[in-house]
């Protein structure tokens, strides 16, 4: 009996610990948010909440997982179309979708390289690449790649460079190609370039060459964490947005509550 009495507090503590862990929201988030959203999650945890579990990947992959029934509580996409996809399937909790961040599309090169490139209609990217590759997130599905393809098409040079593209399954995979020296140039977000000491920005794509780069967040209709809505609101709060700004993100006026 004495052994049982000694074990009961331990069992109770373990049970409470499991219950607390179960309350932590599961967040599916675009790969480009890694450093910034982790910092936001740390700030949330510092307020005596359970730290969210965050799964980072391409928005396209995450949306497909949600559509297939993945048990996420919150989705943050790097573009509107993939959030549209989830929402049209009835998987977004009404009134919780907010577009709250913006970004810039840039051309990067290894940190030790020299020179800059003026990005304008007809600029000689194919010539500059030579026999090298252009690293991009998959232009057929991943937001950063789709923005990149749209920009190169609008500038009239996609036909000249498309055969030189090496595709990554996320924007961070495209960044890694340039970091490792496997591609002399890559198209990523400005925030990805800021997060890496191994690349530098050599050109900025005109904002009118592609659709606005916005990040929508939403609580999912199947959310089970009681903290999901609280964390969603913290992410889009003044304090949350201030953290994102430290990582180079631009503000986007919220379109919902």
Coordinates of C-alpha atoms in Angstrom, one line a residue:
X1 CA 0.0 0.0 0.0
X2 CA 2.8 2.3 0.9
X3 CA 4.3 1.8 -2.6
X4 CA 1.0 2.6 -4.2
X5 CA 0.7 5.8 -2.1
X6 CA 4.2 6.8 -3.3
X7 CA 3.4 6.1 -6.9
X8 CA 0.1 7.9 -7.0
X9 CA 1.5 11.4 -7.1
X10 CA 3.9 10.4 -9.9
X11 CA 1.1 8.9 -11.9
X12 CA -1.0 12.0 -11.4
X13 CA 1.8 14.2 -12.4
X14 CA 2.4 12.1 -15.5
X15 CA -1.3 12.3 -16.4
X16 CA -1.4 16.0 -15.9
X17 CA 1.7 16.4 -18.1
X18 CA 0.1 14.4 -20.9
X19 CA -3.1 16.4 -20.6
X20 CA -1.1 19.6 -20.8
X21 CA 0.8 18.4 -23.8
X22 CA -2.4 17.4 -25.5
X23 CA -3.6 21.1 -25.2
X24 CA -0.7 22.4 -27.3
X25 CA -1.9 23.5 -30.8
X26 CA -0.5 21.7 -33.8
X27 CA 0.4 24.3 -36.4
X28 CA 1.1 23.6 -40.1
X29 CA 3.1 26.5 -41.4
X30 CA 4.9 27.6 -44.6
X31 CA 8.6 26.7 -44.6
X32 CA 9.6 30.4 -44.9
X33 CA 8.2 31.0 -41.4
X34 CA 10.7 28.8 -39.6
X35 CA 12.7 31.3 -37.5
X36 CA 9.9 33.9 -37.1
X37 CA 7.1 31.5 -36.1
X38 CA 9.4 29.7 -33.7
X39 CA 10.1 33.0 -32.0
X40 CA 6.4 33.7 -31.8
X41 CA 5.8 30.3 -30.3
X42 CA 8.5 30.9 -27.7
X43 CA 6.9 34.3 -26.8
X44 CA 3.5 32.5 -26.4
X45 CA 5.1 29.8 -24.2
X46 CA 6.7 32.6 -22.1
X47 CA 3.2 33.6 -21.2
X48 CA 2.7 30.3 -19.5
X49 CA 1.0 28.5 -22.4
X50 CA 2.0 25.1 -23.8
X51 CA 4.3 25.7 -26.7
X52 CA 2.7 24.9 -30.0
X53 CA 4.0 22.0 -32.1
X54 CA 4.9 23.4 -35.5
X55 CA 5.3 21.4 -38.7
X56 CA 7.1 23.4 -41.5
X57 CA 6.8 22.5 -45.2
X58 CA 5.7 23.8 -48.5
X59 CA 2.2 25.3 -48.3
X60 CA 1.1 22.9 -51.1
X61 CA 2.2 19.8 -49.2
X62 CA 0.6 21.0 -46.0
X63 CA -2.7 21.9 -47.7
X64 CA -2.8 18.4 -49.2
X65 CA -2.2 16.8 -45.8
X66 CA -5.0 18.9 -44.3
X67 CA -7.3 17.9 -47.1
X68 CA -6.4 14.3 -46.5
X69 CA -7.5 14.6 -42.8
X70 CA -4.2 15.5 -41.0
X71 CA -5.2 16.6 -37.4
X72 CA -3.8 20.1 -37.5
X73 CA -5.3 23.0 -35.5
X74 CA -3.9 26.0 -37.4
X75 CA -2.7 26.5 -41.0
X76 CA -0.5 29.3 -42.2
X77 CA 0.1 29.4 -45.9
X78 CA 2.5 31.4 -48.0
X79 CA -0.2 32.2 -50.5
X80 CA -3.9 32.7 -50.8
X81 CA -4.7 29.9 -53.3
X82 CA -3.6 27.0 -51.0
X83 CA -5.7 28.5 -48.2
X84 CA -8.5 28.8 -50.7
X85 CA -8.1 25.1 -51.4
X86 CA -8.5 24.2 -47.7
X87 CA -11.4 26.6 -47.2
X88 CA -13.4 25.4 -50.2
X89 CA -13.3 21.9 -48.7
X90 CA -15.0 23.2 -45.6
X91 CA -11.9 22.8 -43.4
X92 CA -11.4 26.4 -42.2
X93 CA -13.3 27.6 -39.1
X94 CA -15.6 30.5 -40.2
X95 CA -14.3 34.0 -39.4
X96 CA -10.8 32.9 -38.5
X97 CA -9.0 33.5 -41.8
X98 CA -6.7 36.5 -41.8
X99 CA -4.0 37.6 -44.2
X100 CA -1.5 39.2 -41.9
X101 CA 2.0 39.2 -43.5
X102 CA 3.6 40.1 -46.8
X103 CA 7.0 39.4 -48.3
X104 CA 9.3 40.3 -51.2
X105 CA 10.7 38.1 -54.0
X106 CA 14.5 38.3 -54.5
X107 CA 17.3 36.7 -56.5
X108 CA 20.1 35.4 -54.3
X109 CA 23.7 34.2 -54.9
X110 CA 26.3 32.6 -52.7
X111 CA 27.6 35.0 -50.0
X112 CA 31.1 35.1 -51.5
X113 CA 30.0 36.1 -55.0
X114 CA 30.2 39.6 -56.4
X115 CA 28.0 42.0 -58.3
X116 CA 24.3 42.8 -58.5
X117 CA 21.7 42.2 -61.2
X118 CA 19.1 44.8 -62.3
X119 CA 15.9 42.9 -62.6
X120 CA 13.8 44.4 -65.4
X121 CA 12.0 43.2 -68.5
X122 CA 14.3 41.1 -70.6
X123 CA 17.2 41.1 -68.2
X124 CA 19.9 38.6 -69.2
X125 CA 19.5 35.9 -66.5
X126 CA 20.0 33.0 -68.9
X127 CA 23.4 34.5 -70.0
X128 CA 24.4 35.1 -66.4
X129 CA 23.6 31.6 -65.5
X130 CA 25.6 30.1 -68.3
X131 CA 25.8 26.4 -67.6
X132 CA 24.7 26.9 -64.1
X133 CA 21.2 26.2 -62.6
X134 CA 18.6 28.5 -61.2
X135 CA 17.2 27.2 -57.9
X136 CA 13.5 27.6 -57.3
X137 CA 10.8 26.1 -55.2
X138 CA 8.6 23.9 -57.5
X139 CA 7.0 26.5 -59.9
X140 CA 4.1 24.2 -60.5
X141 CA 2.9 24.0 -56.9
X142 CA 5.0 25.7 -54.2
X143 CA 4.0 29.4 -53.6
X144 CA 7.6 30.8 -53.9
X145 CA 8.1 28.9 -57.1
X146 CA 4.8 30.0 -58.5
X147 CA 5.6 33.6 -57.7
X148 CA 9.0 33.2 -59.3
X149 CA 7.6 31.7 -62.5
X150 CA 5.0 34.4 -62.7
X151 CA 7.7 37.1 -62.3
X152 CA 10.0 35.6 -64.9
X153 CA 7.1 35.2 -67.3
X154 CA 6.0 38.8 -66.8
X155 CA 9.6 39.9 -67.4
X156 CA 9.7 37.9 -70.6
X157 CA 12.5 35.5 -69.8
X158 CA 10.9 32.3 -68.5
X159 CA 11.3 30.5 -71.9
X160 CA 15.0 31.2 -71.7
X161 CA 15.6 29.9 -68.2
X162 CA 13.0 27.2 -67.5
X163 CA 15.3 24.4 -68.7
X164 CA 17.9 25.6 -66.2
X165 CA 15.6 25.4 -63.2
X166 CA 16.4 23.0 -60.4
X167 CA 13.3 22.5 -58.4
X168 CA 13.1 22.3 -54.6
X169 CA 10.2 20.9 -52.7
X170 CA 10.0 24.1 -50.6
X171 CA 11.6 27.6 -50.7
X172 CA 14.1 26.5 -48.1
X173 CA 15.2 23.6 -50.3
X174 CA 15.8 26.1 -53.1
X175 CA 17.8 28.3 -50.7
X176 CA 19.9 25.3 -49.7
X177 CA 20.9 24.7 -53.3
X178 CA 22.5 28.1 -53.4
X179 CA 23.9 27.8 -49.9
X180 CA 25.7 24.6 -50.9
X181 CA 27.0 26.1 -54.1
X182 CA 25.0 23.7 -56.3
X183 CA 23.3 26.6 -58.1
X184 CA 24.8 30.1 -58.7
X185 CA 21.5 31.8 -58.3
X186 CA 18.1 31.2 -56.7
X187 CA 14.7 32.8 -56.3
X188 CA 13.5 33.0 -52.7
X189 CA 11.8 35.4 -50.3
X190 CA 13.7 38.3 -48.8
X191 CA 13.1 36.8 -45.4
X192 CA 14.8 33.5 -46.4
X193 CA 17.9 35.5 -47.6
X194 CA 17.9 37.4 -44.3
X195 CA 17.8 34.1 -42.4
X196 CA 21.0 32.8 -44.1
X197 CA 24.6 33.9 -43.8
X198 CA 25.5 31.8 -46.8
X199 CA 23.7 33.8 -49.5
X200 CA 23.2 37.5 -50.4
X201 CA 20.5 39.4 -52.3
X202 CA 21.7 40.4 -55.8
X203 CA 18.4 41.6 -57.1
X204 CA 14.8 42.4 -56.1
X205 CA 11.8 41.4 -58.3
X206 CA 9.4 44.3 -59.1
X207 CA 6.3 43.8 -57.0
X208 CA 4.1 44.2 -60.1
X209 CA 5.7 41.2 -61.8
X210 CA 3.8 38.7 -59.6
X211 CA 0.8 38.5 -57.4
X212 CA 1.1 40.1 -53.9
X213 CA 2.9 37.7 -51.6
X214 CA 0.6 37.4 -48.6
X215 CA 0.4 34.9 -45.7
X216 CA -3.1 33.9 -44.5
X217 CA -3.6 32.1 -41.2
X218 CA -6.8 30.2 -40.1
X219 CA -8.0 28.0 -37.4
X220 CA -9.1 24.7 -38.9
X221 CA -12.7 23.5 -38.3
X222 CA -11.4 20.2 -36.9
X223 CA -9.1 21.9 -34.4
X224 CA -9.1 20.1 -31.0
X225 CA -6.7 22.2 -29.0
X226 CA -8.4 24.6 -26.6
X227 CA -5.4 26.9 -27.1
X228 CA -5.7 27.0 -30.9
X229 CA -7.8 30.2 -31.1
X230 CA -5.7 31.9 -28.5
X231 CA -2.5 31.2 -30.3
X232 CA -4.0 32.3 -33.7
X233 CA -5.0 35.6 -32.1
X234 CA -1.5 36.0 -30.6
X235 CA 0.1 35.4 -34.0
X236 CA -1.9 38.3 -35.6
X237 CA -1.7 40.5 -32.5
X238 CA 0.5 43.7 -32.3
X239 CA 3.1 41.7 -30.3
X240 CA 3.1 38.8 -32.7
X241 CA 3.4 41.0 -35.8
X242 CA 6.3 42.9 -34.2
X243 CA 8.2 39.6 -33.9
X244 CA 7.7 38.9 -37.6
X245 CA 8.9 42.3 -38.5
X246 CA 12.2 41.5 -36.8
X247 CA 12.7 38.7 -39.3
X248 CA 12.1 40.9 -42.3
X249 CA 8.4 40.3 -42.9
X250 CA 6.2 43.2 -44.1
X251 CA 2.8 44.0 -42.6
X252 CA -0.4 43.2 -44.4
X253 CA -3.6 44.8 -43.3
X254 CA -5.8 42.1 -41.7
X255 CA -9.0 41.2 -43.6
X256 CA -10.8 39.5 -40.8
X257 CA -11.1 39.6 -37.0

